[in-house]
Amino acid sequence: KKQEKKQKSKAKAADKGKDAVSKPLGIVKLSTGVQLLDPTVALNHASAQAKQQAQAKADGMKVVEPEALKPYPPLIQSFMVSQGFVEPTPIQAAAWPACCSGQDFQGVAEPGSGKTLAYLLPGIVRLQAAGHSGTTNPEGPAMLVLAPTRELALQVATACRLVRKLTGLRTVCVYGGVPKEQQVELLGKHPHILVGTPGRILDLVDDGALKLTPAGSSYVVLDEADKMLSLGFQPQLDRLRALLLPAAAAPPAELGKPGKKAKAAGAAAGGGGAAAPRPQVLLFTATMPAEVKDAAAKWLAAKAAHVTITHSAASISRTITQVVQVCAEHKKPAKLLKHLAAIKAKAESAQLRNLPRVLVFANRIKTVRFLADTLKKEGYKAVMLHGERSQPEREAAMSEFKAGKAQVMVATDVAARGLDIRLLPYVVNYDFPSSLETYIHRVGRTGRLAAYGHAYSFFTRNLARIAGPLVDLLSAHEQGV
């Protein structure tokens, strides 16, 4: 009888399928199939990009000024060539002229579009113009970069240290979760650039280990500005703004006061030599929701430049394939394992030496732990990244994942902001985020700098309220629905 029931149900399903074909074209049947990004395609594309950069770097040794970099200061040209880049990304091309001239700037661009260098290189140009070098010892950091997470702060500091080879400018990175003593010791070496999280920076100010003034810290950056200006950071940001942006401050002039050369540079920039100049402020992010625009405006000068480099209202790289599958909550573990098995099978059939890496997002720490345990039982090398892990544990997890020693990283949104994980082909939203802004940041961990990427998301009934905007987002990026 059970077999007869199964046969009848199959027959009914077949009839429904025939009926669906005869329905009007306006009624779309959602597909449950997931078209995988072929790992070999992603790998070959990444290899081609690496060869192109290597060739550009080799050519750059002979051609000091690549054509697309000629409009920019020599430092920017030298650094870009040293890294194998012969042209700026769109956000860099938009930001560099305004930022180098001392103008406040708000930049919105998709994840992986090169925002870090868009603000970092002009800041270092400004520091050099003010007379800073490896031999100067500023009383406080001339450049201050605020980041919402420890991981992003460390990543930005790494980029700063790459530029040090050309400039000698010192960088210190500070963040919570580790003892202050070593950070206080490093601040005693008078760094030119300070990168850190707001909470730890204020702790160091309160302890008297760090001095922040408008005249001293004259180049201020808020990276991932939308999260920095959200409610969770608002009290800390208000305190920092009171320290750095006095109500009656003058426009940006000189970056610190290392000597006569600095004053001349400040005059050349049109600063006027004010006693308490207003710092130059830059805000960069992948999204700028309406609810934080008013908060952002309090940081920016009235004549700030506002640039949005997007293909739509909220942008995701066109090299990323997005797949959203509607499913029941209890079916997600099996679907995740099936997806990972398909990726593994594709890689093995292509005889790849290393399995492609997969970043899996969950909304709760409890879920992260459950998934990590489940994947380990299935034979996957999985690591975790969430807010309750110690800083050494988080750094070890990131190191293993970036090096390819772990195939899967399961993370909360602490990993979704600004992190640059090269050659990451796959992202999975095990738990769909409650906002599309967070979805954009998560998906942006793959497809970095025009590489191919694949984002697979589970969507459950409780998120029906954002189904319409999600469909609009997918359609705007020419994704199948």
mmCIF file of C-alpha atoms in Angstrom, residues 6 62 228 230 260 271 294 331 368 434:
data_model
loop_
_atom_site.group_PDB
_atom_site.id
_atom_site.type_symbol
_atom_site.label_atom_id
_atom_site.label_comp_id
_atom_site.label_asym_id
_atom_site.label_seq_id
_atom_site.Cartn_x
_atom_site.Cartn_y
_atom_site.Cartn_z
ATOM 1 C CA LYS A 6 4.227 6.709 -3.498
ATOM 2 C CA LYS A 62 60.729 49.441 -16.714
ATOM 3 C CA MET A 228 30.682 52.736 12.834
ATOM 4 C CA SER A 230 25.158 52.606 14.015
ATOM 5 C CA LYS A 260 58.757 74.696 8.690
ATOM 6 C CA GLY A 271 44.911 75.772 5.107
ATOM 7 C CA ASP A 294 22.335 62.198 9.401
ATOM 8 C CA LYS A 331 16.330 21.113 6.270
ATOM 9 C CA VAL A 368 28.325 28.549 14.627
ATOM 10 C CA SER A 434 17.823 40.365 8.874
#
